[in-house]
Tab-separated table of C-alpha atoms and ligand atoms in Angstrom:
chain	number	residue	atom	x	y	z
H	1	UNK	CA	16.142	8.747	-19.976
H	2	UNK	CA	18.986	7.705	-17.597
H	3	UNK	CA	17.991	6.882	-14.015
H	4	UNK	CA	20.110	9.907	-12.726
H	5	UNK	CA	18.239	12.270	-15.033
H	6	UNK	CA	15.017	10.748	-13.873
H	7	UNK	CA	15.838	11.184	-10.251
H	8	UNK	CA	16.903	14.793	-10.847
H	9	UNK	CA	13.550	15.454	-12.604
H	10	UNK	CA	11.680	13.563	-9.872
H	11	UNK	CA	13.394	15.568	-7.061
H	12	UNK	CA	12.898	18.814	-8.902
H	13	UNK	CA	9.234	18.326	-9.641
H	14	UNK	CA	8.254	16.747	-6.360
H	15	UNK	CA	6.868	13.196	-6.487
H	16	UNK	CA	6.740	11.404	-9.864
H	17	UNK	CA	4.173	9.070	-11.320
H	18	UNK	CA	4.598	5.494	-10.122
H	19	UNK	CA	3.569	4.091	-13.461
H	20	UNK	CA	6.342	5.971	-15.134
H	21	UNK	CA	8.900	5.095	-12.439
H	22	UNK	CA	7.924	1.441	-12.653
H	23	UNK	CA	8.505	1.362	-16.336
H	24	UNK	CA	11.912	3.031	-16.059
H	25	UNK	CA	12.871	0.791	-13.167
H	26	UNK	CA	12.136	-2.413	-15.049
H	27	UNK	CA	13.979	-1.264	-18.010
H	28	UNK	CA	17.025	-0.327	-16.040
H	29	UNK	CA	17.091	-3.420	-13.923
H	30	UNK	CA	17.435	-5.473	-17.027
H	31	UNK	CA	20.230	-3.244	-18.242
H	32	UNK	CA	22.095	-3.204	-14.884
H	33	UNK	CA	21.620	-6.776	-13.662
H	34	UNK	CA	22.236	-5.882	-10.006
H	35	UNK	CA	22.364	-8.662	-7.502
H	36	UNK	CA	22.846	-8.675	-3.742
H	37	UNK	CA	21.271	-8.868	-0.298
H	38	UNK	CA	20.096	-5.540	1.197
H	39	UNK	CA	18.628	-5.350	4.692
H	40	UNK	CA	16.682	-2.215	5.427
H	41	UNK	CA	16.053	-1.331	9.031
H	42	UNK	CA	13.046	0.838	9.867
H	43	UNK	CA	9.831	0.890	7.957
H	44	UNK	CA	9.149	4.646	8.160
H	45	UNK	CA	9.293	7.324	5.439
H	46	UNK	CA	12.936	6.655	4.484
H	47	UNK	CA	13.221	2.826	5.016
H	48	UNK	CA	9.956	1.997	3.226
H	49	UNK	CA	10.872	4.056	0.231
H	50	UNK	CA	14.286	2.712	-0.172
H	51	UNK	CA	13.082	-0.925	0.099
H	52	UNK	CA	10.369	-0.312	-2.527
H	53	UNK	CA	12.683	1.414	-5.024
H	54	UNK	CA	15.493	-1.060	-4.552
H	55	UNK	CA	13.167	-3.710	-5.963
H	56	UNK	CA	11.327	-1.461	-8.408
H	57	UNK	CA	14.478	-0.120	-9.968
H	58	UNK	CA	16.851	-2.969	-9.150
H	59	UNK	CA	14.622	-5.872	-10.180
H	60	UNK	CA	14.465	-9.509	-8.936
H	61	UNK	CA	18.224	-9.812	-8.490
H	62	UNK	CA	17.898	-7.464	-5.495
H	63	UNK	CA	17.035	-9.546	-2.330
H	64	UNK	CA	15.479	-6.947	-0.080
H	65	UNK	CA	14.385	-7.375	3.447
H	66	UNK	CA	12.739	-4.712	5.454
H	67	UNK	CA	12.910	-5.153	9.270
H	68	UNK	CA	10.417	-3.166	11.291
H	69	UNK	CA	8.858	-4.083	14.658
H	70	UNK	CA	5.410	-2.650	13.976
H	71	UNK	CA	3.020	-4.161	11.501
H	72	UNK	CA	1.509	-0.617	11.046
H	73	UNK	CA	3.264	2.698	10.556
H	74	UNK	CA	1.515	5.683	11.946
H	75	UNK	CA	2.364	8.919	10.061
H	76	UNK	CA	3.788	11.765	12.031
H	77	UNK	CA	2.793	13.967	9.058
H	78	UNK	CA	-0.750	15.173	9.823
H	79	UNK	CA	-0.594	13.969	13.349
H	80	UNK	CA	-0.958	17.492	14.680
H	81	UNK	CA	-4.508	17.253	13.232
H	82	UNK	CA	-5.242	14.160	15.340
H	83	UNK	CA	-4.838	16.439	18.427
H	84	UNK	CA	-7.644	18.674	17.161
H	85	UNK	CA	-9.902	15.791	16.000
H	86	UNK	CA	-9.606	16.563	12.301
H	87	UNK	CA	-7.879	13.261	11.626
H	88	UNK	CA	-7.842	9.872	13.302
H	89	UNK	CA	-4.893	7.694	13.999
H	90	UNK	CA	-6.388	4.947	11.816
H	91	UNK	CA	-6.533	7.505	8.893
H	92	UNK	CA	-2.791	7.933	9.337
H	93	UNK	CA	-1.956	4.265	9.495
H	94	UNK	CA	-0.116	2.427	6.624
H	95	UNK	CA	1.006	-1.192	6.396
H	96	UNK	CA	3.540	-3.128	4.348
H	97	UNK	CA	1.262	-5.470	2.358
H	98	UNK	CA	1.754	-3.700	-0.987
H	99	UNK	CA	5.519	-3.599	-0.414
H	100	UNK	CA	5.489	-7.360	0.002
H	101	UNK	CA	2.807	-8.282	-2.635
H	102	UNK	CA	3.587	-5.901	-5.468
H	103	UNK	CA	7.380	-5.312	-5.160
H	104	UNK	CA	8.453	-8.609	-3.407
H	105	UNK	CA	10.151	-6.977	-0.341
H	106	UNK	CA	10.504	-9.454	2.467
H	107	UNK	CA	9.029	-8.045	5.666
H	108	UNK	CA	10.270	-9.050	9.142
H	109	UNK	CA	8.343	-7.618	11.952
H	110	UNK	CA	11.072	-7.541	14.563
H	111	UNK	CA	13.567	-4.971	15.899
H	112	UNK	CA	17.228	-5.065	14.925
H	113	UNK	CA	19.102	-5.326	18.192
H	114	UNK	CA	22.720	-5.638	17.079
H	115	UNK	CA	24.767	-4.872	14.036
H	116	UNK	CA	27.964	-6.806	13.189
H	117	UNK	CA	29.637	-4.583	10.492
H	118	UNK	CA	32.676	-6.948	10.189
H	119	UNK	CA	30.610	-10.117	9.729
H	120	UNK	CA	28.040	-8.008	7.723
H	121	UNK	CA	25.016	-9.314	9.532
H	122	UNK	CA	22.322	-7.983	11.926
H	123	UNK	CA	20.593	-9.666	14.913
H	124	UNK	CA	16.879	-9.532	15.227
H	125	UNK	CA	14.761	-9.428	18.371
H	126	UNK	CA	13.558	-13.019	17.633
H	127	UNK	CA	17.076	-14.315	17.984
H	128	UNK	CA	17.757	-14.852	14.262
H	129	UNK	CA	20.302	-13.091	12.131
H	130	UNK	CA	20.329	-11.676	8.631
H	131	UNK	CA	23.425	-11.345	6.410
H	132	UNK	CA	23.822	-8.361	4.065
H	133	UNK	CA	25.861	-7.015	1.193
H	134	UNK	CA	24.476	-3.578	1.971
H	135	UNK	CA	22.654	-2.459	5.112
H	136	UNK	CA	20.329	0.497	5.220
H	137	UNK	CA	19.617	2.072	8.587
H	138	UNK	CA	16.582	4.333	8.843
H	139	UNK	CA	15.404	4.029	12.528
H	140	UNK	CA	14.288	7.772	12.800
H	141	UNK	CA	14.953	9.561	15.967
H	142	UNK	CA	15.060	9.056	19.725
H	143	UNK	CA	15.247	11.642	22.566
H	144	UNK	CA	17.498	12.979	25.259
H	145	UNK	CA	15.911	12.909	28.751
H	146	UNK	CA	14.032	16.048	29.797
H	147	UNK	CA	15.054	17.664	33.062
H	148	UNK	CA	11.843	16.619	34.768
H	149	UNK	CA	10.913	16.103	38.408
H	150	UNK	CA	7.632	15.035	40.120
H	151	UNK	CA	5.808	11.759	40.773
H	152	UNK	CA	6.010	9.093	38.187
H	153	UNK	CA	2.214	9.435	37.526
H	154	UNK	CA	2.494	13.183	36.954
H	155	UNK	CA	5.629	12.830	34.743
H	156	UNK	CA	3.764	10.300	32.546
H	157	UNK	CA	1.188	13.027	31.675
H	158	UNK	CA	3.922	15.183	30.174
H	159	UNK	CA	4.244	13.913	26.598
H	160	UNK	CA	6.018	15.019	23.375
H	161	UNK	CA	3.679	13.322	20.792
H	162	UNK	CA	6.574	13.677	18.370
H	163	UNK	CA	6.344	10.094	17.333
H	164	UNK	CA	2.787	9.586	16.290
H	165	UNK	CA	0.874	6.857	18.325
H	166	UNK	CA	-0.255	6.571	21.977
H	167	UNK	CA	1.192	9.892	23.031
H	168	UNK	CA	-0.749	11.583	20.260
H	169	UNK	CA	-3.996	10.216	21.789
H	170	UNK	CA	-2.869	11.123	25.280
H	171	UNK	CA	-2.206	14.753	24.199
H	172	UNK	CA	-5.496	14.898	22.259
H	173	UNK	CA	-7.350	13.916	25.443
H	174	UNK	CA	-5.398	16.526	27.523
H	175	UNK	CA	-6.232	19.280	25.009
H	176	UNK	CA	-9.981	18.121	25.036
H	177	UNK	CA	-10.061	18.556	28.807
H	178	UNK	CA	-8.876	22.232	28.611
H	179	UNK	CA	-11.161	25.271	29.189
H	180	UNK	CA	-10.814	28.760	27.852
H	181	UNK	CA	-9.121	29.732	31.131
H	182	UNK	CA	-6.283	27.250	30.611
H	183	UNK	CA	-2.827	27.496	29.201
H	184	UNK	CA	-1.030	25.020	26.890
H	185	UNK	CA	2.728	25.155	27.006
H	186	UNK	CA	4.684	23.835	23.986
H	187	UNK	CA	8.501	23.443	24.373
H	188	UNK	CA	10.664	23.376	21.243
H	189	UNK	CA	14.136	21.744	21.447
H	190	UNK	CA	17.315	23.171	19.931
H	191	UNK	CA	17.771	22.298	16.245
H	192	UNK	CA	18.223	19.880	14.607
H	193	UNK	CA	14.819	18.300	15.300
H	194	UNK	CA	12.439	16.558	12.888
H	195	UNK	CA	10.151	18.738	10.804
H	196	UNK	CA	11.460	22.314	11.275
H	197	UNK	CA	7.933	23.914	10.891
H	198	UNK	CA	6.209	21.221	12.871
H	199	UNK	CA	6.143	22.606	16.360
H	200	UNK	CA	4.915	26.061	15.127
H	201	UNK	CA	2.264	24.274	13.066
H	202	UNK	CA	1.197	22.543	16.281
H	203	UNK	CA	0.915	25.869	18.147
H	204	UNK	CA	-1.316	27.203	15.307
H	205	UNK	CA	-3.699	24.193	15.185
H	206	UNK	CA	-3.938	23.972	19.004
H	207	UNK	CA	-4.698	27.807	19.165
H	208	UNK	CA	-7.298	27.330	16.386
H	209	UNK	CA	-8.929	24.528	18.246
H	210	UNK	CA	-9.020	26.422	21.500
H	211	UNK	CA	-10.644	29.392	19.836
H	212	UNK	CA	-13.159	27.440	17.906
H	213	UNK	CA	-14.098	24.712	20.307
H	214	UNK	CA	-13.374	26.251	23.787
H	215	UNK	CA	-13.989	29.883	23.014
H	216	UNK	CA	-10.445	30.927	23.944
H	217	UNK	CA	-7.352	29.745	25.860
H	218	UNK	CA	-3.565	30.480	25.814
H	219	UNK	CA	-0.676	28.791	24.046
H	220	UNK	CA	2.792	29.590	25.157
H	221	UNK	CA	5.563	28.535	22.844
H	222	UNK	CA	8.923	28.170	24.609
H	223	UNK	CA	11.507	27.897	21.835
H	224	UNK	CA	15.049	26.943	22.707
H	225	UNK	CA	16.091	28.432	19.423
H	226	UNK	CA	16.779	32.271	18.923
H	227	UNK	CA	14.058	32.560	16.272
H	228	UNK	CA	11.335	30.633	14.321
H	229	UNK	CA	13.191	27.849	12.364
H	230	UNK	CA	10.975	27.687	9.336
H	231	UNK	CA	8.481	29.733	7.414
H	232	UNK	CA	9.250	32.744	9.591
H	233	UNK	CA	7.015	35.136	7.719
H	234	UNK	CA	3.979	32.821	7.715
H	235	UNK	CA	4.322	31.862	11.310
H	236	UNK	CA	4.960	35.444	12.526
H	237	UNK	CA	1.773	36.432	10.785
H	238	UNK	CA	-0.124	33.413	12.273
H	239	UNK	CA	1.102	34.216	15.788
H	240	UNK	CA	0.686	37.995	15.643
H	241	UNK	CA	-2.496	38.271	13.598
H	242	UNK	CA	-4.455	35.022	12.886
H	243	UNK	CA	-3.980	33.700	16.482
H	244	UNK	CA	-3.466	37.062	18.225
H	245	UNK	CA	-4.189	36.958	21.948
H	246	UNK	CA	-3.854	33.201	22.114
H	247	UNK	CA	-0.226	32.342	21.167
H	248	UNK	CA	2.647	33.974	22.962
H	249	UNK	CA	6.003	33.144	21.332
H	250	UNK	CA	9.144	33.128	23.604
H	251	UNK	CA	12.481	32.603	21.694
H	252	UNK	CA	15.753	31.663	23.534
H	253	UNK	CA	13.697	29.717	26.097
H	254	UNK	CA	16.194	26.905	27.006
H	255	UNK	CA	14.408	24.557	29.485
H	256	UNK	CA	16.268	23.808	32.712
H	257	UNK	CA	13.499	22.148	34.685
H	258	UNK	CA	9.917	20.817	34.364
H	259	UNK	CA	8.043	20.238	37.602
H	260	UNK	CA	5.249	17.829	36.754
H	261	UNK	CA	3.629	18.209	40.198
H	262	UNK	CA	3.260	22.026	40.028
H	263	UNK	CA	3.020	21.903	36.129
H	264	UNK	CA	5.683	24.595	35.750
H	265	UNK	CA	8.506	24.984	33.230
H	266	UNK	CA	11.569	26.950	34.116
H	267	UNK	CA	13.989	28.350	31.530
H	268	UNK	CA	17.450	29.782	31.547
H	269	UNK	CA	16.665	33.518	31.562
H	270	UNK	CA	13.195	33.531	29.889
H	271	UNK	CA	11.216	32.990	33.077
H	272	UNK	CA	9.005	30.331	34.639
H	273	UNK	CA	5.618	29.353	33.107
H	274	UNK	CA	2.684	27.366	34.476
H	275	UNK	CA	0.232	25.485	32.358
H	276	UNK	CA	-2.669	23.032	32.405
H	277	UNK	CA	-0.999	20.995	29.703
H	278	UNK	CA	2.764	20.754	29.085
H	279	UNK	CA	3.740	19.350	25.652
H	280	UNK	CA	7.521	19.048	26.006
H	281	UNK	CA	9.557	18.050	22.925
H	282	UNK	CA	12.885	16.787	24.115
H	283	UNK	CA	16.240	17.276	22.267
H	284	UNK	CA	16.620	14.787	19.436
H	285	UNK	CA	19.247	12.298	18.604
H	286	UNK	CA	19.511	9.448	15.955
H	287	UNK	CA	17.493	6.347	16.597
H	288	UNK	CA	18.932	4.335	19.471
H	289	UNK	CA	20.185	1.595	17.284
H	290	UNK	CA	22.625	4.057	15.745
H	291	UNK	CA	23.815	5.856	18.917
H	292	UNK	CA	24.149	2.475	20.788
H	293	UNK	CA	26.036	0.733	18.056
H	294	UNK	CA	28.369	3.788	17.481
H	295	UNK	CA	27.794	3.745	13.691
H	296	UNK	CA	28.921	6.808	11.843
H	297	UNK	CA	28.689	9.179	14.817
H	298	UNK	CA	32.069	10.864	14.443
H	299	UNK	CA	32.794	13.820	12.184
H	300	UNK	CA	29.316	14.240	10.876
H	301	UNK	CA	29.626	17.090	8.335
H	302	UNK	CA	27.284	20.101	7.764
H	303	UNK	CA	25.812	22.810	10.022
H	304	UNK	CA	23.068	20.480	11.240
H	305	UNK	CA	25.510	18.120	12.735
H	306	UNK	CA	25.748	17.591	16.458
H	307	UNK	CA	28.638	15.428	17.339
H	308	UNK	CA	27.753	12.063	18.628
H	309	UNK	CA	24.068	12.474	17.940
H	310	UNK	CA	23.507	11.788	14.241
H	311	UNK	CA	25.244	9.666	11.675
H	312	UNK	CA	27.719	11.235	9.188
H	313	UNK	CA	27.048	10.044	5.598
H	314	UNK	CA	28.300	10.498	2.115
H	315	UNK	CA	25.294	12.145	0.361
H	316	UNK	CA	26.117	10.592	-2.982
H	317	UNK	CA	25.247	7.185	-1.470
H	318	UNK	CA	24.225	7.772	2.101
H	319	UNK	CA	26.952	5.377	3.054
H	320	UNK	CA	28.277	5.926	6.553
H	321	UNK	CA	31.452	7.866	6.723
H	322	UNK	CA	32.598	5.595	9.547
H	323	UNK	CA	31.402	2.137	8.525
H	324	UNK	CA	31.568	0.656	5.080
H	325	UNK	CA	28.544	-1.043	3.478
H	326	UNK	CA	26.203	0.533	6.021
H	327	UNK	CA	23.977	3.390	4.781
H	328	UNK	CA	22.061	5.740	7.063
H	329	UNK	CA	18.913	7.615	5.724
H	330	UNK	CA	16.262	10.007	6.952
H	331	UNK	CA	16.230	11.641	10.407
H	332	UNK	CA	19.141	9.543	11.742
H	333	UNK	CA	21.584	11.029	9.316
H	334	UNK	CA	23.549	14.260	9.635
H	335	UNK	CA	23.333	16.308	6.406
H	336	UNK	CA	22.476	19.898	5.405
H	337	UNK	CA	18.967	18.715	4.552
H	338	UNK	CA	16.059	18.968	6.982
H	339	UNK	CA	14.712	16.080	9.077
H	340	UNK	CA	11.478	15.596	7.214
H	341	UNK	CA	9.382	12.949	5.618
H	342	UNK	CA	9.272	14.327	2.144
H	343	UNK	CA	12.993	14.599	1.882
H	344	UNK	CA	13.532	11.232	3.639
H	345	UNK	CA	11.509	9.805	0.576
H	346	UNK	CA	13.827	11.801	-1.833
H	347	UNK	CA	17.055	10.659	-0.086
H	348	UNK	CA	15.811	7.098	-0.224
H	349	UNK	CA	15.643	7.204	-4.006
H	350	UNK	CA	19.181	8.563	-4.294
H	351	UNK	CA	20.356	5.803	-1.914
H	352	UNK	CA	18.432	3.042	-3.817
H	353	UNK	CA	19.980	4.183	-7.081
H	354	UNK	CA	23.444	4.286	-5.605
H	355	UNK	CA	23.158	0.782	-4.037
H	356	UNK	CA	21.941	-0.670	-7.301
H	357	UNK	CA	24.909	0.917	-9.029
H	358	UNK	CA	27.284	-0.325	-6.388
H	359	UNK	CA	25.963	-3.872	-6.609
H	360	UNK	CA	26.233	-3.953	-10.384
H	361	UNK	CA	29.694	-2.199	-10.499
H	362	UNK	CA	28.040	0.773	-12.079
H	363	UNK	CA	29.098	4.387	-11.656
H	364	UNK	CA	27.396	6.274	-8.774
H	365	UNK	CA	25.576	9.514	-9.803
H	366	UNK	CA	27.724	12.461	-8.953
H	367	UNK	CA	25.004	15.091	-9.271
H	368	UNK	CA	21.969	13.915	-7.140
H	369	UNK	CA	19.120	16.162	-6.303
H	370	UNK	CA	16.523	16.066	-3.577
H	371	UNK	CA	13.696	18.216	-2.513
H	372	UNK	CA	11.488	18.968	0.397
H	373	UNK	CA	8.054	20.356	0.598
H	374	UNK	CA	6.113	20.941	3.692
H	375	UNK	CA	2.451	22.069	3.979
H	376	UNK	CA	1.357	23.378	7.398
H	377	UNK	CA	-2.194	23.810	8.477
H	378	UNK	CA	-2.595	27.249	10.155
H	379	UNK	CA	-6.360	26.955	10.880
H	380	UNK	CA	-8.971	24.268	10.155
H	381	UNK	CA	-9.393	25.508	6.604
H	382	UNK	CA	-6.121	27.217	5.607
H	383	UNK	CA	-2.507	26.182	5.175
H	384	UNK	CA	0.887	27.595	4.175
H	385	UNK	CA	3.909	25.777	2.649
H	386	UNK	CA	7.659	25.815	2.140
H	387	UNK	CA	9.660	24.240	-0.595
H	388	UNK	CA	13.374	23.751	-1.275
H	389	UNK	CA	15.451	21.824	-3.893
H	390	UNK	CA	18.904	20.658	-3.120
H	391	UNK	CA	21.771	19.837	-5.458
H	392	UNK	CA	25.129	18.070	-4.666
H	393	UNK	CA	27.969	20.552	-4.382
H	394	UNK	CA	31.280	18.669	-5.260
H	395	UNK	CA	33.406	21.296	-3.561
H	396	UNK	CA	31.845	21.015	-0.136
H	397	UNK	CA	30.575	17.449	-0.659
H	398	UNK	CA	27.225	18.569	0.713
H	399	UNK	CA	23.679	18.990	-0.547
H	400	UNK	CA	23.130	22.738	-1.165
H	401	UNK	CA	19.828	24.576	-1.648
H	402	UNK	CA	19.412	25.675	-5.304
H	403	UNK	CA	18.040	29.137	-6.404
H	404	UNK	CA	16.795	31.324	-3.639
H	405	UNK	CA	16.926	28.467	-0.995
H	406	UNK	CA	13.809	27.845	0.973
H	407	UNK	CA	10.637	29.399	-0.579
H	408	UNK	CA	7.528	29.933	1.537
H	409	UNK	CA	3.973	30.662	0.477
H	410	UNK	CA	2.515	34.086	0.509
H	411	UNK	CA	0.429	33.447	3.599
H	412	UNK	CA	-2.061	30.729	4.448
H	413	UNK	CA	-4.945	30.030	2.144
H	414	UNK	CA	-7.820	27.498	1.496
H	415	UNK	CA	-6.232	26.688	-1.831
H	416	UNK	CA	-3.062	25.663	-0.069
H	417	UNK	CA	-5.112	23.493	2.295
H	418	UNK	CA	-6.592	21.562	-0.725
H	419	UNK	CA	-3.074	21.272	-2.241
H	420	UNK	CA	-1.833	19.923	1.188
H	421	UNK	CA	-4.292	17.066	1.050
H	422	UNK	CA	-3.246	15.974	-2.428
H	423	UNK	CA	0.491	16.313	-1.472
H	424	UNK	CA	-0.035	14.093	1.558
H	425	UNK	CA	-1.879	11.390	-0.474
H	426	UNK	CA	0.874	11.444	-3.210
H	427	UNK	CA	3.702	11.173	-0.721
H	428	UNK	CA	2.289	8.318	1.283
H	429	UNK	CA	1.278	6.455	-1.932
H	430	UNK	CA	4.761	6.928	-3.288
H	431	UNK	CA	6.179	5.539	-0.088
H	432	UNK	CA	3.783	2.642	0.902
H	433	UNK	CA	1.848	1.813	-2.383
L	1	FAD	C1	4.030	16.436	14.265
L	1	FAD	C2	4.852	16.159	13.056
L	1	FAD	C3	4.569	16.684	11.800
L	1	FAD	C4	5.381	16.381	10.784
L	1	FAD	N1	5.024	16.968	9.553
L	1	FAD	C5	5.805	16.756	8.490
L	1	FAD	C6	5.413	17.346	7.248
L	1	FAD	O1	4.408	17.995	7.067
L	1	FAD	N2	6.250	17.112	6.156
L	1	FAD	C7	7.398	16.335	6.285
L	1	FAD	O2	8.057	16.150	5.272
L	1	FAD	N3	7.740	15.801	7.515
L	1	FAD	C8	6.954	15.991	8.539
L	1	FAD	N4	7.293	15.453	9.727
L	1	FAD	C9	8.618	14.704	9.974
L	1	FAD	C10	8.647	13.314	9.426
L	1	FAD	O3	7.582	12.550	10.090
L	1	FAD	C11	9.893	12.597	9.709
L	1	FAD	O4	11.010	13.485	9.393
L	1	FAD	C12	10.071	11.248	8.972
L	1	FAD	O5	9.163	10.403	9.528
L	1	FAD	C13	11.461	10.698	9.042
L	1	FAD	O6	11.474	9.473	8.410
L	1	FAD	P1	12.477	8.290	8.952
L	1	FAD	O7	12.215	7.184	8.028
L	1	FAD	O8	13.791	8.784	9.190
L	1	FAD	O9	11.827	7.976	10.389
L	1	FAD	P2	10.460	7.402	10.789
L	1	FAD	O10	9.485	7.758	9.823
L	1	FAD	O11	10.191	7.814	12.230
L	1	FAD	O12	10.671	5.815	10.738
L	1	FAD	C14	11.537	5.216	11.630
L	1	FAD	C15	11.110	3.718	11.694
L	1	FAD	O13	12.218	2.905	12.154
L	1	FAD	C16	11.701	1.947	13.049
L	1	FAD	N5	12.825	1.480	13.935
L	1	FAD	C17	13.328	2.240	14.923
L	1	FAD	N6	14.364	1.428	15.518
L	1	FAD	C18	14.313	0.195	14.950
L	1	FAD	C19	15.035	-0.980	15.138
L	1	FAD	N7	16.053	-1.162	16.079
L	1	FAD	N8	14.771	-2.013	14.267
L	1	FAD	C20	13.845	-1.922	13.304
L	1	FAD	N9	13.082	-0.875	13.098
L	1	FAD	C21	13.351	0.192	13.938
L	1	FAD	C22	10.489	2.596	13.786
L	1	FAD	O14	9.610	1.746	14.263
L	1	FAD	C23	9.976	3.468	12.719
L	1	FAD	O15	8.890	2.747	12.034
L	1	FAD	C24	6.528	15.625	10.929
L	1	FAD	C25	6.860	15.125	12.107
L	1	FAD	C26	6.078	15.359	13.228
L	1	FAD	C27	6.480	14.805	14.607
């Protein structure tokens, strides 16, 4: 089976079997004889996967270095369940030891501070430089500033918890301190933001927790978008039926001020709201490394593009449309695909294959496919899901949804919840193991 067919199958069926992938990769590496230095920046869902697959499919001729400041990656996926005590941060923590020991990826626990695309090298926070033949940037997202006022101490209490870690623990503690008389305000930024169903999922698990543990409470969802951005049927049902009386959903609620002293959120036209907890998710942009270095910001194609915030890429290779030999993957890139961990893993495989081809003078696959699946807990025992498969469209040069586009489950069930646990284990194993 050719690698491109394999990738298509892998994408179409979800995550493949690593034994099978390993056998194919070794066979193809011998055939291709790819050689070159690849530096991967960012050890999240996209960067870790591309580093692993470059070695697994490309073989020992591929000199792959992963640069990531943290020794441990904390998964955002399932982090909403840390808020409600159903998971711990340590259960969501993954390290890079298998990447090094099993696949021979060199790990550097530093940040990349500067990119020299002419000299084809990057500077690290320890003062050293790394040369590359191909550079892959996968630094995730950073945020625009919120329009916030109040004392520094009060402002520090208002967190997004949209990058799992210390803010997740802070928000968990704030939720624990709520009573049934209190209100939790969640603000959702304008799209594109990471994990389209994620904020609605958070509203559901917080509402479920308040009902189960506190005997009641209120969750006000202030959405800057005009409507629910993913799984509209399932979340409408969850808000209006499952969590009726707890969740109030307010669309078109563009935030124009957060007063951390009075704990009020004001919106353009949708009113002013007061809460015990304000969980404000700011507007997203590509990881600072990308916006500060100006890589690939102009002319990003696709409806999800926001000029000067995300990196334009050629989705056949994920090479930047502005800077040659630099590829951008995952949440930092501007494509028609969602900003999500599952699809970051799929994009990374397309990119790994393309880089191996480019470094061995092979021909890049002209028909890549990717897919995204997202399971969302609605209560402590039920979940719903969405799924979509993308195929490259040569006319528009974008990834287009196949078939009926995004499919969502018929409601939230305990069976979906069981499937969700298996899906998470498979995805994280495919990325980190
Ligand atoms: C609450 C929540 C729930 C979610 N649930 C789901 C879900 O159910 N399904 C799903 O598919 N997705 C989900 N997501 C989205 C998913 O987590 C992201 O889309 C995914 O992590 C993006 O992968 P990435 O590699 O682009 O970025 P990340 O995974 O964020 O990784 C970026 C990495 O880059 C590193 N980095 C940054 N700057 C530098 C630098 N200068 N030098 C070196 N390294 C750097 C960071 O330390 C980080 O490790 C969820 C997100 C949230 C917040």
